[in-house]
Coordinates of N, CA, C and O in Angstrom, one line a residue:
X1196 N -41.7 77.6 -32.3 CA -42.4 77.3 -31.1 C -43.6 76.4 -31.4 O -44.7 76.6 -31.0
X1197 N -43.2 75.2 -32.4 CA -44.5 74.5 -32.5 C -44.3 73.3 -32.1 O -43.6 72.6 -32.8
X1198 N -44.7 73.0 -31.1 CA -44.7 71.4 -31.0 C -45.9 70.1 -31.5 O -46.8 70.5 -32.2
X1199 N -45.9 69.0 -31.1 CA -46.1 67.8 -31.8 C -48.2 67.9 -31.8 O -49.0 67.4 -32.6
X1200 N -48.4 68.6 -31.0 CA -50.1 68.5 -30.7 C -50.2 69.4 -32.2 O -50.8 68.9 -33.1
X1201 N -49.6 70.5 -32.2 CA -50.1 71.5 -33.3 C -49.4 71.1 -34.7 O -49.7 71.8 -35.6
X1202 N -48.9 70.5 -34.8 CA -48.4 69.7 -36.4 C -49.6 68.7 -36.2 O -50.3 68.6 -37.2
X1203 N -50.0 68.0 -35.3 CA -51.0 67.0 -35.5 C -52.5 67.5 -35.7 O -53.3 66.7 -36.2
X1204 N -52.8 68.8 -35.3 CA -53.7 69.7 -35.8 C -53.8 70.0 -37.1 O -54.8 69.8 -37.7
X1205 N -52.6 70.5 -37.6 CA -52.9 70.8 -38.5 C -52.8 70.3 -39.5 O -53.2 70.8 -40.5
X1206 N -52.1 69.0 -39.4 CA -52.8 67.5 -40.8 C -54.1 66.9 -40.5 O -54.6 66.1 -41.2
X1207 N -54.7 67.5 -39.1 CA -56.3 67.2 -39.4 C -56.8 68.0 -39.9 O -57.9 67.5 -40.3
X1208 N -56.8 69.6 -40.4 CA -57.4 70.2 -41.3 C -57.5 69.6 -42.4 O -58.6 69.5 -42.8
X1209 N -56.2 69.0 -43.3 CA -56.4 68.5 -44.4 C -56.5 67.1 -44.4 O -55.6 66.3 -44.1
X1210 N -58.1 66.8 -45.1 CA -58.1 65.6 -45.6 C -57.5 64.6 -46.4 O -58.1 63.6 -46.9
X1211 N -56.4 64.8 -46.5 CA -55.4 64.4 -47.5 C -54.3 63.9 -46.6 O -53.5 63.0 -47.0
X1212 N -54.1 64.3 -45.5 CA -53.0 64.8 -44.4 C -53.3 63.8 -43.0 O -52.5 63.4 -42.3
X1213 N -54.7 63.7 -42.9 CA -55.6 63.5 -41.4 C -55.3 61.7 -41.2 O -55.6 61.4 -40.1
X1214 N -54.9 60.8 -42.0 CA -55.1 59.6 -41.7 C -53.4 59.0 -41.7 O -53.2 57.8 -41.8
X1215 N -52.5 59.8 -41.7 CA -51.3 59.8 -41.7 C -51.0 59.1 -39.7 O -51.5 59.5 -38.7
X1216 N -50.4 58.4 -39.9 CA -50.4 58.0 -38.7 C -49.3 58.6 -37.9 O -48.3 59.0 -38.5
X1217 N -49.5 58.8 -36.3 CA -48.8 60.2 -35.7 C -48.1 59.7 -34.4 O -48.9 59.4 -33.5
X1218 N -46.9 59.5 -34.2 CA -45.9 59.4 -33.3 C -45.4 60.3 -32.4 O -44.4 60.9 -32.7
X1219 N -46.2 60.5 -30.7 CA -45.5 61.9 -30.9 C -44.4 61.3 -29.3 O -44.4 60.2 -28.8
X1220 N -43.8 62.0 -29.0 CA -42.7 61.9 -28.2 C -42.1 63.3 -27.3 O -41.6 64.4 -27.8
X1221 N -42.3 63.1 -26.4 CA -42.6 64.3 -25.3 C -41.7 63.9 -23.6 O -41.9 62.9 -22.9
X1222 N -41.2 64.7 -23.4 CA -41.0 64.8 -22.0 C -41.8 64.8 -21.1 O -41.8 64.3 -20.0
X1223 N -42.7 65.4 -21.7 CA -44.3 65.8 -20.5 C -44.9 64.6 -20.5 O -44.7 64.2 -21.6
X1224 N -45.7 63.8 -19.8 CA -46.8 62.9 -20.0 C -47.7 62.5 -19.1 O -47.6 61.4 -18.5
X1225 N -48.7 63.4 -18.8 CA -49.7 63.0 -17.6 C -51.3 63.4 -18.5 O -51.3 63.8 -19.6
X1226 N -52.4 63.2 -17.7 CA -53.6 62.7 -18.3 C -53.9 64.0 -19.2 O -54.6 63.8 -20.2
X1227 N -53.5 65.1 -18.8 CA -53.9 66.0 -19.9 C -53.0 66.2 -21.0 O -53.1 67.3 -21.5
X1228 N -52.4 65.6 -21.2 CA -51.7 65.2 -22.5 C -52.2 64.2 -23.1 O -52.7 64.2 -24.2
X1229 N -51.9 63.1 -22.1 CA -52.6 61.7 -22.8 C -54.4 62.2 -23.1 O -55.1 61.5 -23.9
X1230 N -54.8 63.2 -22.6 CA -56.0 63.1 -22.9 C -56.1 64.1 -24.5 O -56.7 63.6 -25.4
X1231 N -55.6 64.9 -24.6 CA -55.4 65.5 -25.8 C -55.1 64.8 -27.2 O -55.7 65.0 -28.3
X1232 N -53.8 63.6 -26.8 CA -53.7 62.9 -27.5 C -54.4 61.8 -28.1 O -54.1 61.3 -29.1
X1233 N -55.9 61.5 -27.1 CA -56.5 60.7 -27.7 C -57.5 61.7 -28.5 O -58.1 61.4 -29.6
X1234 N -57.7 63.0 -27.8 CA -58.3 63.6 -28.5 C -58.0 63.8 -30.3 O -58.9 63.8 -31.1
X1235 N -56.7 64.0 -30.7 CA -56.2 64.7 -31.3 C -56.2 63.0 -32.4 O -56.4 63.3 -33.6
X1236 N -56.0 62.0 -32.3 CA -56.4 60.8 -32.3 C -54.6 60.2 -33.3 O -54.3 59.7 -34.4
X1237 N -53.8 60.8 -31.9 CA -52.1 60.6 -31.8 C -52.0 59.3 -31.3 O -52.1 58.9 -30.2
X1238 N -51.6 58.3 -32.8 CA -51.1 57.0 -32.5 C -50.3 55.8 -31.6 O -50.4 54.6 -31.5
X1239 N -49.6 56.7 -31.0 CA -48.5 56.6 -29.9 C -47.8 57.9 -29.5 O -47.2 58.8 -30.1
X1240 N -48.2 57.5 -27.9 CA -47.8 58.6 -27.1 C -46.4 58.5 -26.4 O -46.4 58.4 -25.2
X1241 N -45.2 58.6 -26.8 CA -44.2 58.0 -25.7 C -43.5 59.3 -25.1 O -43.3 60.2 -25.9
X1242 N -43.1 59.5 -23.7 CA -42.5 59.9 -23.1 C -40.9 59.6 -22.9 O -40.3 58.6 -22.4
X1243 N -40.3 60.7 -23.2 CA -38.2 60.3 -23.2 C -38.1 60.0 -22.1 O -39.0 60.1 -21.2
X1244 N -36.9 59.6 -22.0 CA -36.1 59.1 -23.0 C -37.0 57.7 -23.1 O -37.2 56.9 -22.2
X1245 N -37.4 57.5 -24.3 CA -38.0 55.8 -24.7 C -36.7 55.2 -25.5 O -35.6 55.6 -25.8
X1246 N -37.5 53.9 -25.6 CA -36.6 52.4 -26.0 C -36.6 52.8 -27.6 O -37.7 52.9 -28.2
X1247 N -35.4 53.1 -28.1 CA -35.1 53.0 -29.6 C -35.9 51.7 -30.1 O -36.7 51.7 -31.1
X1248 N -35.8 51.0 -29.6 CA -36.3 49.2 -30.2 C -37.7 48.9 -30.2 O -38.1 48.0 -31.0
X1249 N -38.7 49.8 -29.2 CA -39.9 49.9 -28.9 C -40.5 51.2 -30.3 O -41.3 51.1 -31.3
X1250 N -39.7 52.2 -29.9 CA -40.4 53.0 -31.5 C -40.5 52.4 -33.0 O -41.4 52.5 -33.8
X1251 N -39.0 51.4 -33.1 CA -38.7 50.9 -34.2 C -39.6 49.3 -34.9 O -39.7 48.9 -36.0
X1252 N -40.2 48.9 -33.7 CA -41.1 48.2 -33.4 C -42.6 48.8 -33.9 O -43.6 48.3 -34.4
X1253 N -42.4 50.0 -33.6 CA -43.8 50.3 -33.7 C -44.2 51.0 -35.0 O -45.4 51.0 -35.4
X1254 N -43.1 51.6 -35.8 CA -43.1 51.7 -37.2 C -43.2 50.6 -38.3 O -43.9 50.6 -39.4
X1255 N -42.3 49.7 -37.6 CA -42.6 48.5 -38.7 C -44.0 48.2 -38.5 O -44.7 48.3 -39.4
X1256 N -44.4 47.9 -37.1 CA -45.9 47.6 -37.3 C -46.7 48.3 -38.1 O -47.2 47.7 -39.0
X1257 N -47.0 49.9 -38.1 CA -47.4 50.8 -38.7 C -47.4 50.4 -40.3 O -48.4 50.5 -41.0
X1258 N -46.0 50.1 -40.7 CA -45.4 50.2 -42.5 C -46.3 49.0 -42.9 O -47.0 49.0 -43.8
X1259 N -46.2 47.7 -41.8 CA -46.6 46.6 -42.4 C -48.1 46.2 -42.3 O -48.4 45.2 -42.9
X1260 N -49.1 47.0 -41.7 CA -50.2 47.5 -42.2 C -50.7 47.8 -42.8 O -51.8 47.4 -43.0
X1261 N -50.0 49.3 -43.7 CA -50.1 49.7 -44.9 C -50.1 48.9 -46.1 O -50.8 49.1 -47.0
X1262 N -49.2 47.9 -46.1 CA -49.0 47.4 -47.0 C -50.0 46.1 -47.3 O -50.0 45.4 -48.3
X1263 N -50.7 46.0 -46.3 CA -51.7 44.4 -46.4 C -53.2 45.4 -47.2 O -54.2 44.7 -47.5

């Protein structure tokens, strides 16, 4: 019973964990979600069913950040 807010919790306990960038993907999506999420400081918020091509987009951007 754990979903995506509470995994994103709890790699902000660990500093080691906390700057991992966070994808979360949800059926639900209205302001108290999105508000959580910016709380929780959740990279991309998408709501299903999303665009396979739009996530895959948004990883590479992600990877190719890392890497500069």
């Amino acid at each position: 019973g754990v979903n995506g807010f509470a995994i994103k919790e709890g790699l902000l306990t660990d500093s080691s964990l906390s700057s991992i960038p966070f994808i979360l993907t949800s059926h639900k999506k209205n302001d108290d979600y999105i508000n959580r999420a910016i709380s929780l400081n959740i990279n991309y918020y998408f709501r299903k069913p999303y665009s396979v091509l739009e996530l895959t987009g948004i990883i590479e951007n992600i990877l190719s950040r890392k890497q500069e």
